[in-house]
Short mmCIF file of C-alpha atoms in Angstrom, two decimals:
data_model
loop_
_atom_site.label_atom_id
_atom_site.label_comp_id
_atom_site.label_asym_id
_atom_site.label_seq_id
_atom_site.Cartn_x
_atom_site.Cartn_y
_atom_site.Cartn_z
CA MET A 1 59.26 110.75 93.84
CA PRO A 2 57.12 107.72 93.08
CA SER A 3 53.51 108.05 94.03
CA GLY A 4 51.25 105.30 95.29
CA VAL A 5 53.84 103.22 97.06
CA ALA A 6 52.76 100.08 98.92
CA ALA A 7 54.93 97.80 101.06
CA ILE A 8 54.47 94.06 101.40
CA ILE A 9 56.10 92.67 104.52
CA VAL A 10 56.61 88.93 104.12
CA ALA A 11 56.37 87.31 107.54
CA ALA A 12 54.76 83.94 106.92
CA GLY A 13 57.80 81.69 107.35
CA SER A 14 57.74 78.68 109.62
CA SER A 15 60.90 79.59 111.63
CA GLN A 16 62.05 75.98 111.21
CA ARG A 17 65.70 76.83 111.79
CA MET A 18 64.88 78.75 114.97
CA GLY A 19 64.23 75.62 117.02
CA GLY A 20 60.49 75.95 117.44
CA GLN A 21 60.31 79.57 118.56
CA ASP A 22 58.68 82.04 116.19
CA LYS A 23 61.51 84.36 115.21
CA LEU A 24 59.23 87.24 114.26
CA PHE A 25 57.98 87.76 117.78
CA LEU A 26 61.28 87.28 119.60
CA PRO A 27 62.25 90.46 121.43
CA LEU A 28 65.06 92.59 120.08
CA GLY A 29 65.55 95.26 122.69
CA LYS A 30 62.12 96.66 123.46
CA LEU A 31 60.42 95.54 120.24
CA PRO A 32 59.84 92.20 118.55
CA VAL A 33 61.77 91.48 115.34
CA LEU A 34 58.71 92.02 113.14
CA ALA A 35 57.96 95.41 114.68
CA ARG A 36 61.44 96.67 113.82
CA ALA A 37 61.00 95.46 110.26
CA VAL A 38 57.70 97.31 109.86
CA GLU A 39 58.35 100.59 111.72
CA PRO A 40 60.47 102.29 109.01
CA PHE A 41 57.67 101.72 106.49
CA GLN A 42 55.09 103.12 108.87
CA ARG A 43 57.32 106.18 109.44
CA SER A 44 58.36 106.76 105.81
CA GLU A 45 56.48 109.58 104.09
CA LEU A 46 57.00 107.78 100.80
CA VAL A 47 54.93 104.73 101.74
CA ARG A 48 51.15 104.89 101.65
CA HIS A 49 49.96 101.37 102.46
CA ILE A 50 51.39 98.31 104.18
CA VAL A 51 50.28 94.71 103.68
CA LEU A 52 51.46 92.20 106.28
CA VAL A 53 51.59 88.57 105.15
CA VAL A 54 51.73 86.24 108.15
CA ASN A 55 51.05 82.61 108.99
CA ARG A 56 47.89 81.42 110.66
CA SER A 57 49.37 81.00 114.14
CA ASN A 58 50.61 84.62 114.18
CA HIS A 59 47.55 86.29 112.77
CA ARG A 60 46.05 87.31 116.10
CA MET A 61 49.36 88.47 117.60
CA THR A 62 50.07 90.53 114.49
CA ARG A 63 46.67 92.21 114.73
CA ALA A 64 47.37 93.08 118.36
CA LEU A 65 50.79 94.49 117.42
CA VAL A 66 49.28 96.69 114.71
CA GLU A 67 46.87 98.16 117.27
CA ARG A 68 49.40 98.55 120.03
CA LEU A 69 51.96 100.34 117.82
CA HIS A 70 49.34 102.40 115.92
CA TRP A 71 50.40 101.24 112.50
CA THR A 72 47.85 103.33 110.67
CA LYS A 73 49.12 102.33 107.22
CA VAL A 74 48.45 98.62 107.58
CA ALA A 75 45.65 98.03 105.11
CA HIS A 76 45.63 94.22 105.20
CA ILE A 77 46.90 91.36 107.32
CA CYS A 78 46.68 88.34 105.05
CA LEU A 79 47.69 84.70 105.37
CA GLY A 80 50.76 83.47 103.53
CA GLY A 81 51.16 80.45 101.29
CA PRO A 82 53.38 77.37 101.45
CA ARG A 83 56.38 79.04 99.76
CA ARG A 84 57.74 82.56 100.14
CA GLN A 85 56.70 83.42 96.60
CA ASP A 86 53.13 82.28 97.30
CA SER A 87 53.08 84.68 100.23
CA VAL A 88 54.28 87.58 98.11
CA ALA A 89 51.67 86.69 95.47
CA ARG A 90 48.92 86.81 98.11
CA GLY A 91 50.17 90.21 99.28
CA LEU A 92 50.19 91.47 95.69
CA SER A 93 46.63 90.30 95.21
CA LYS A 94 45.52 92.77 97.90
CA LEU A 95 46.96 95.77 96.11
CA THR A 96 45.12 97.92 93.63
CA GLY A 97 45.85 101.39 92.35
CA CYS A 98 49.43 101.53 93.51
CA GLU A 99 52.31 102.27 91.19
CA TRP A 100 55.24 100.90 93.19
CA VAL A 101 55.63 97.90 95.47
CA VAL A 102 58.35 97.49 98.09
CA VAL A 103 58.81 93.87 99.20
CA HIS A 104 60.57 93.37 102.52
CA ASP A 105 61.34 90.37 104.74
CA GLY A 106 59.67 90.55 108.15
CA ALA A 107 62.79 88.87 109.55
CA ARG A 108 65.07 91.80 108.56
CA PRO A 109 64.68 94.18 111.50
CA PHE A 110 67.45 96.64 110.56
CA VAL A 111 65.91 98.16 107.44
CA SER A 112 65.81 101.96 107.50
CA GLU A 113 63.67 104.72 106.02
CA GLU A 114 66.75 105.85 104.12
CA MET A 115 67.15 102.39 102.55
CA VAL A 116 63.52 102.46 101.39
CA ARG A 117 64.10 105.90 99.87
CA ARG A 118 67.22 104.68 98.02
CA GLY A 119 65.35 101.65 96.73
CA LEU A 120 62.53 103.74 95.28
CA GLU A 121 65.01 106.10 93.66
CA ALA A 122 66.92 103.21 92.04
CA ALA A 123 63.74 101.49 90.87
CA ARG A 124 62.62 104.65 89.09
CA GLN A 125 65.54 104.23 86.68
CA THR A 126 64.77 100.70 85.48
CA GLY A 127 61.48 99.60 87.06
CA ALA A 128 63.09 97.24 89.58
CA SER A 129 65.75 97.49 92.30
CA VAL A 130 67.33 95.28 94.94
CA ALA A 131 69.19 96.20 98.14
CA ALA A 132 72.64 94.61 97.98
CA VAL A 133 76.06 94.64 99.63
CA PRO A 134 79.38 93.50 98.16
CA VAL A 135 80.31 89.89 98.85
CA LYS A 136 83.30 89.78 101.21
CA ASP A 137 84.06 86.06 100.89
CA THR A 138 85.54 84.14 98.02
CA ILE A 139 82.69 82.28 96.32
CA LYS A 140 83.17 78.98 94.51
CA ILE A 141 80.77 77.59 91.95
CA ALA A 142 80.86 73.81 92.26
CA GLY A 143 79.10 70.87 90.67
CA GLU A 144 77.30 68.06 92.45
CA ASP A 145 80.59 66.15 92.41
CA GLY A 146 82.00 68.68 94.91
CA LEU A 147 84.63 69.91 92.45
CA VAL A 148 85.14 73.62 91.86
CA ARG A 149 83.96 74.73 88.43
CA GLU A 150 84.69 78.43 88.73
CA THR A 151 85.72 81.19 91.12
CA PRO A 152 83.89 84.27 89.80
CA PRO A 153 85.66 87.62 90.37
CA ARG A 154 84.58 88.92 93.75
CA LYS A 155 84.14 92.50 92.52
CA ASP A 156 81.13 91.38 90.45
CA LEU A 157 79.34 89.60 93.30
CA TRP A 158 76.63 91.06 95.52
CA ILE A 159 74.51 89.69 98.33
CA ALA A 160 70.85 90.41 97.59
CA GLN A 161 68.77 91.64 100.52
CA THR A 162 65.39 93.22 100.85
CA PRO A 163 63.87 95.82 100.37
CA GLN A 164 63.29 95.01 96.72
CA VAL A 165 61.28 97.59 94.79
CA PHE A 166 59.22 97.02 91.66
CA ARG A 167 56.87 98.88 89.41
CA PHE A 168 53.50 97.28 90.13
CA ASP A 169 52.86 96.06 86.59
CA ILE A 170 56.33 94.47 86.36
CA ILE A 171 56.12 92.48 89.60
CA SER A 172 52.52 91.49 88.86
CA ASN A 173 53.55 90.25 85.43
CA ALA A 174 56.53 88.37 86.89
CA TYR A 175 54.37 86.66 89.50
CA ALA A 176 51.72 85.79 86.95
CA GLN A 177 54.41 83.89 85.01
CA ALA A 178 56.43 82.60 87.99
CA GLY A 179 57.57 79.05 87.35
CA GLU A 180 60.02 77.16 89.52
CA GLU A 181 60.74 78.19 93.09
CA SER A 182 62.94 81.26 93.51
CA THR A 183 64.96 82.57 96.42
CA ASP A 184 64.10 86.20 95.79
CA ASP A 185 61.55 88.28 93.94
CA ALA A 186 63.95 90.04 91.62
CA VAL A 187 64.99 86.83 89.87
CA LEU A 188 61.41 86.38 88.59
CA VAL A 189 61.63 89.84 87.10
CA GLU A 190 65.09 89.14 85.64
CA ARG A 191 63.80 85.99 83.94
CA LEU A 192 61.36 88.11 81.96
CA GLY A 193 64.24 90.26 80.72
CA TYR A 194 63.56 93.37 82.81
CA ARG A 195 66.57 95.30 84.05
CA VAL A 196 67.16 95.21 87.81
CA ARG A 197 69.32 97.84 89.50
CA LEU A 198 71.25 97.24 92.73
CA PHE A 199 71.21 99.89 95.45
CA PRO A 200 73.19 99.98 98.72
CA GLY A 201 71.75 97.83 101.47
CA SER A 202 73.76 97.38 104.63
CA TYR A 203 75.83 94.61 106.21
CA GLY A 204 73.76 95.17 109.33
CA ASN A 205 70.55 94.48 107.39
CA ILE A 206 70.65 90.79 108.31
CA LYS A 207 67.86 88.26 107.99
CA ILE A 208 67.20 86.39 111.21
CA THR A 209 67.04 82.67 110.49
CA THR A 210 69.02 80.83 113.18
CA PRO A 211 69.59 81.38 116.92
CA GLU A 212 73.11 82.61 115.98
CA ASP A 213 71.54 85.31 113.80
CA LEU A 214 69.44 86.47 116.74
CA ARG A 215 72.57 86.70 118.88
CA LEU A 216 74.25 88.73 116.16
CA ALA A 217 71.17 90.97 115.91
CA GLN A 218 71.33 91.64 119.65
CA ALA A 219 75.03 92.47 119.34
CA LEU A 220 74.30 94.81 116.41
CA LEU A 221 71.55 96.52 118.38
CA GLU A 222 73.89 97.05 121.33
CA GLY A 223 76.48 98.49 118.94
CA MET A 224 73.87 100.91 117.56
CA ASN A 225 72.81 102.02 121.00
CA GLU A 226 76.42 102.62 122.00
CA GLN A 227 76.70 105.00 119.09
CA LEU A 228 73.69 107.09 120.15
CA MET B 1 96.88 59.28 105.79
CA PRO B 2 99.13 61.87 104.16
CA SER B 3 102.63 61.99 105.54
CA GLY B 4 104.79 65.05 105.92
CA VAL B 5 102.06 67.61 106.54
CA ALA B 6 103.01 71.24 107.19
CA ALA B 7 100.69 74.10 108.10
CA ILE B 8 101.20 77.71 107.07
CA ILE B 9 99.26 80.13 109.28
CA VAL B 10 98.87 83.44 107.46
CA ALA B 11 98.78 86.21 110.03
CA ALA B 12 100.50 89.15 108.38
CA GLY B 13 97.49 91.34 107.61
CA SER B 14 97.34 94.97 108.59
CA SER B 15 94.00 94.80 110.46
CA GLN B 16 92.95 97.97 108.63
CA ARG B 17 89.25 97.31 109.09
CA MET B 18 89.71 96.73 112.82
CA GLY B 19 90.17 100.43 113.59
CA GLY B 20 93.85 100.35 114.50
CA GLN B 21 93.86 97.39 116.90
CA ASP B 22 95.68 94.25 115.80
CA LYS B 23 92.93 91.68 115.48
CA LEU B 24 95.24 88.71 115.90
CA PHE B 25 96.11 89.57 119.48
CA LEU B 26 92.66 90.62 120.63
CA PRO B 27 91.42 88.33 123.39
CA LEU B 28 88.73 85.80 122.65
CA GLY B 29 87.92 84.27 125.99
CA LYS B 30 91.23 83.35 127.59
CA LEU B 31 93.28 83.21 124.39
CA PRO B 32 94.10 85.69 121.64
CA VAL B 33 92.53 85.12 118.21
CA LEU B 34 95.80 83.88 116.70
CA ALA B 35 96.32 81.32 119.45
CA ARG B 36 92.92 79.75 118.79
CA ALA B 37 93.74 79.57 115.08
CA VAL B 38 97.04 77.75 115.76
CA GLU B 39 96.13 75.39 118.61
CA PRO B 40 94.27 72.76 116.52
CA PHE B 41 97.32 72.43 114.27
CA GLN B 42 99.62 72.04 117.27
CA ARG B 43 97.29 69.37 118.69
CA SER B 44 96.61 67.46 115.44
CA GLU B 45 98.60 64.27 115.11
CA LEU B 46 98.44 64.70 111.34
CA VAL B 47 100.47 67.92 111.29
CA ARG B 48 104.24 67.81 111.66
CA HIS B 49 105.41 71.42 111.23
CA ILE B 50 103.88 74.86 111.53
CA VAL B 51 105.10 78.04 109.86
CA LEU B 52 103.71 81.32 111.20
CA VAL B 53 103.77 84.26 108.80
CA VAL B 54 103.37 87.53 110.68
CA ASN B 55 104.03 91.22 110.18
CA ARG B 56 107.01 93.04 111.60
CA SER B 57 105.18 94.65 114.50
CA ASN B 58 103.87 91.29 115.76
CA HIS B 59 107.04 89.29 115.40
CA ARG B 60 108.15 89.61 119.00
CA MET B 61 104.68 89.03 120.48
CA THR B 62 104.27 85.95 118.31
CA ARG B 63 107.58 84.55 119.49
CA ALA B 64 106.49 85.06 123.10
CA LEU B 65 103.16 83.35 122.39
CA VAL B 66 104.91 80.32 120.87
CA GLU B 67 107.00 79.95 124.03
CA ARG B 68 104.19 80.55 126.46
CA LEU B 69 101.84 78.02 124.81
CA HIS B 70 104.60 75.47 124.11
CA TRP B 71 103.93 75.26 120.39
CA THR B 72 106.62 72.69 119.74
CA LYS B 73 105.74 72.30 116.06
CA VAL B 74 106.43 75.90 115.09
CA ALA B 75 109.50 75.60 112.89
CA HIS B 76 109.58 79.17 111.55
CA ILE B 77 108.15 82.56 112.31
CA CYS B 78 108.67 84.55 109.13
CA LEU B 79 107.70 88.02 107.96
CA GLY B 80 104.85 88.42 105.49
CA GLY B 81 104.76 90.39 102.26
CA PRO B 82 102.58 93.26 101.06
CA ARG B 83 99.75 91.01 99.77
CA ARG B 84 98.30 87.85 101.30
CA GLN B 85 99.68 85.76 98.47
CA ASP B 86 103.19 87.16 99.06
CA SER B 87 102.89 86.02 102.66
CA VAL B 88 101.86 82.50 101.65
CA ALA B 89 104.75 82.39 99.17
CA ARG B 90 107.21 83.32 101.92
CA GLY B 91 105.77 80.59 104.13
CA LEU B 92 106.09 78.08 101.29
CA SER B 93 109.72 79.06 100.78
CA LYS B 94 110.49 77.79 104.28
CA LEU B 95 109.17 74.30 103.59
CA THR B 96 111.22 71.41 102.27
CA GLY B 97 110.55 67.71 102.32
CA CYS B 98 106.86 67.94 103.09
CA GLU B 99 104.23 66.35 100.92
CA TRP B 100 101.12 68.30 101.95
CA VAL B 101 100.57 71.94 102.91
CA VAL B 102 97.61 73.22 104.89
CA VAL B 103 97.11 76.98 104.51
CA HIS B 104 95.01 78.64 107.21
CA ASP B 105 94.08 82.24 108.08
CA GLY B 106 95.39 83.37 111.45
CA ALA B 107 92.17 85.39 111.80
CA ARG B 108 89.94 82.26 111.74
CA PRO B 109 89.98 81.15 115.37
CA PHE B 110 87.28 78.47 115.13
CA VAL B 111 89.11 75.92 112.97
CA SER B 112 89.12 72.40 114.45
CA GLU B 113 91.34 69.34 114.33
CA GLU B 114 88.45 67.52 112.68
CA MET B 115 88.30 70.13 109.91
CA VAL B 116 92.03 69.72 109.25
CA ARG B 117 91.53 65.96 109.03
CA ARG B 118 88.65 66.33 106.58
CA GLY B 119 90.71 68.70 104.45
CA LEU B 120 93.61 66.28 104.19
CA GLU B 121 91.27 63.44 103.31
CA ALA B 122 89.59 65.48 100.55
CA ALA B 123 92.91 66.72 99.16
CA ARG B 124 94.15 63.14 98.80
CA GLN B 125 91.50 62.59 96.13
CA THR B 126 92.47 65.43 93.80
CA GLY B 127 95.59 67.09 95.18
CA ALA B 128 93.78 70.19 96.46
CA SER B 129 90.85 70.93 98.78
CA VAL B 130 89.05 73.93 100.24
CA ALA B 131 86.85 74.22 103.33
CA ALA B 132 83.48 75.56 102.24
CA VAL B 133 79.91 76.10 103.41
CA PRO B 134 76.79 76.53 101.30
CA VAL B 135 75.87 80.13 100.49
CA LYS B 136 72.65 81.05 102.33
CA ASP B 137 72.01 84.35 100.57
CA THR B 138 70.87 85.05 97.06
CA ILE B 139 73.91 86.21 95.10
CA LYS B 140 73.68 88.59 92.15
CA ILE B 141 76.37 88.98 89.52
CA ALA B 142 76.31 92.61 88.39
CA GLY B 143 78.28 94.78 86.02
CA GLU B 144 79.94 98.09 86.80
CA ASP B 145 76.72 99.77 85.70
CA GLY B 146 75.01 98.32 88.82
CA LEU B 147 72.62 96.22 86.72
CA VAL B 148 72.11 92.54 87.52
CA ARG B 149 73.62 90.25 84.86
CA GLU B 150 72.79 86.92 86.44
CA THR B 151 71.46 85.21 89.57
CA PRO B 152 73.35 81.91 89.69
CA PRO B 153 71.46 78.98 91.28
CA ARG B 154 72.16 79.05 94.99
CA LYS B 155 72.65 75.28 95.21
CA ASP B 156 75.90 75.61 93.20
CA LEU B 157 77.41 78.36 95.36
CA TRP B 158 79.86 77.87 98.23
CA ILE B 159 81.69 80.24 100.54
CA ALA B 160 85.38 79.37 100.51
CA GLN B 161 87.11 79.36 103.88
CA THR B 162 90.43 78.07 105.13
CA PRO B 163 91.93 75.53 105.80
CA GLN B 164 92.90 74.90 102.19
CA VAL B 165 95.04 71.84 101.58
CA PHE B 166 97.43 71.25 98.69
CA ARG B 167 99.96 68.74 97.55
CA PHE B 168 103.26 70.55 97.99
CA ASP B 169 104.29 70.40 94.32
CA ILE B 170 100.89 71.71 93.16
CA ILE B 171 100.81 74.75 95.43
CA SER B 172 104.49 75.50 94.74
CA ASN B 173 103.85 75.34 91.02
CA ALA B 174 100.76 77.56 91.37
CA TYR B 175 102.68 80.18 93.36
CA ALA B 176 105.60 80.10 90.95
CA GLN B 177 103.16 81.08 88.20
CA ALA B 178 100.86 83.33 90.25
CA GLY B 179 99.85 86.35 88.22
CA GLU B 180 97.22 88.86 89.25
CA GLU B 181 96.11 89.24 92.85
CA SER B 182 93.84 86.51 94.14
CA THR B 183 91.50 86.33 97.12
CA ASP B 184 92.36 82.74 97.99
CA ASP B 185 95.05 80.18 97.31
CA ALA B 186 92.87 77.62 95.58
CA VAL B 187 92.09 79.94 92.68
CA LEU B 188 95.78 79.95 91.69
CA VAL B 189 95.65 76.18 91.58
CA GLU B 190 92.38 76.20 89.61
CA ARG B 191 93.90 78.54 87.00
CA LEU B 192 96.48 75.89 86.21
CA GLY B 193 93.72 73.36 85.57
CA TYR B 194 94.11 71.28 88.75
CA ARG B 195 90.95 69.88 90.27
CA VAL B 196 89.97 71.35 93.65
CA ARG B 197 87.59 69.49 95.95
CA LEU B 198 85.35 71.20 98.50
CA PHE B 199 85.05 69.75 102.01
CA PRO B 200 82.73 70.85 104.83
CA GLY B 201 83.93 73.89 106.74
CA SER B 202 81.61 75.44 109.28
CA TYR B 203 79.44 78.56 109.49
CA GLY B 204 81.17 79.24 112.79
CA ASN B 205 84.57 79.22 111.08
CA ILE B 206 84.45 82.99 110.56
CA LYS B 207 87.30 85.29 109.61
CA ILE B 208 87.66 88.21 111.94
CA THR B 209 87.96 91.39 109.93
CA THR B 210 85.76 94.06 111.51
CA PRO B 211 84.79 94.94 115.11
CA GLU B 212 81.36 93.37 114.34
CA ASP B 213 83.12 90.09 113.49
CA LEU B 214 84.87 90.14 116.85
CA ARG B 215 81.53 90.66 118.57
CA LEU B 216 80.10 87.74 116.64
CA ALA B 217 83.13 85.62 117.57
CA GLN B 218 82.58 86.40 121.24
CA ALA B 219 78.90 85.44 120.88
CA LEU B 220 79.89 82.20 119.13
CA LEU B 221 82.38 81.40 121.87
CA GLU B 222 79.73 81.96 124.54
CA GLY B 223 77.37 79.70 122.60
CA MET B 224 80.05 76.98 122.50
CA ASN B 225 80.72 77.25 126.20
CA GLU B 226 77.00 77.00 126.96
CA GLN B 227 76.96 73.70 125.10
CA LEU B 228 79.79 72.22 127.20
#
C-alpha cells in the first residue's frame, strides 16, 4: 500500500448556486456536509495527513469543527484562492514528504473509506486515478450554433468525481504548469501526457451545488439509514 | 407553427432497474408517472394526436387511464417491441398524414407544454430537434483498459432528453435505415447527415429509472408545489 498519503479537501467555494447559504455547513442528518466529506479520511488507516482548504468566512467554523470532531489528522487549515485550482495549489504547497495526494471535494459528503482505498490502489498502477461512474444519459457534443456535431458512444463515457489520487511529484508538476482553467485536477495531469486510470466511484457520491442537490442528499441519506 | 403534429409516448420499458415495480404507474403526487408525461401533450394546442406505446402487461391499465383522464387525443395504444427503437418504430407505423412527430419518454413526468412548443420551434429550423441541458460534470472518454483518452471541453457537452421533434419524413427515413442499437432517436437522424438542433430542456426533466430517481422526482414535485 502507498505510504505517506495526504488528503486535500477542497472546500473554498462560494456556494453561489446555493442561494446565499454556505453549503458546506448545511446539516445533513446529524453532521454538516463538510464533516461527512472529511470523516472517511480521518478514519482511513491509509491516510496520514489532511489539509482543509476553506474560504475566509468559514475559517473559524472549520477550526471549531476540527476540534469538536477530534480530527487529529488535520495538519493545516488554509485559505483557498479565487478558482478551484488555486485552492488545490495552496493545499499542495502545504505538503512535504508525502508520496501520494488524494484530492476530494468538500461538497461530496458520500465518499467512503473503501472508495479512498480503491483510488490509491488504482493510482499505484499509473500514478494517477479518478473516481468515475458510467454516464447514463445520451451525451451530445454541439457547437456554439446549437447544432449537434457528434453523439459519442455511451459505453466510453464516464462522469468524473472525486476522490482523485496522484503521485505527489506528478500533481505538483501538473500544477506548476497549469495553464487555462480546468474543471478537475486530472485533466492537468492528462495534458502533460501522464496516464490516468478510472476507478469505481458511486452514483450516490454527488456534489452538492444547488438546493435540489441538498434535497437529493437528504433523500439518499434516508435511503442509507433505511438499509441499516 | 407546424401543422399536423403527433406525439409518440414511449412507455414500453420493462422497469428492470425499478426492482419489479412498473415505474410508469407509480404514483407521483396524485397522478401516476405516465399520466404526468402525457398530460402536457393532451393540453397543448399544438399537438393533434397522441400514440401511446406500452408493454403487454400495461395495456389494460393504460386504456383505463386514457378513459379516466379524458385523453381525447389518444388515437392509438399500441404494443412496444423488444428495444426502445422498436417501440418508436411501431408508434411511427400508426401515423399517417402528420408533418411533425414529437417523441417523448413515458418515464419523464416533468415535461411541459412550453418545452413541446420550444421543440417544435427549433425543429422547424433544421427538421430535427432535441431537448438538452448543459452537462455539469466533468466527462472522461475512456477505453476498455480504463485509461482516460480525452476530457472533452465541458462547454460543448449536452445531456440529451426528450421531447425530440422530427419532420415526419426524416424520422421515418431514419427508422427505415436504423442499424445498430441507439440510445436516442436523434442519433439515427444524425447518422444520415441531417442537422439536429438542441433546444432548452430542464434539469428537472428527469427520466425515472431507479428507486432513487423516484425519490428525486417526489422531492422535485414537493419543491414545485412549495413554489405555487
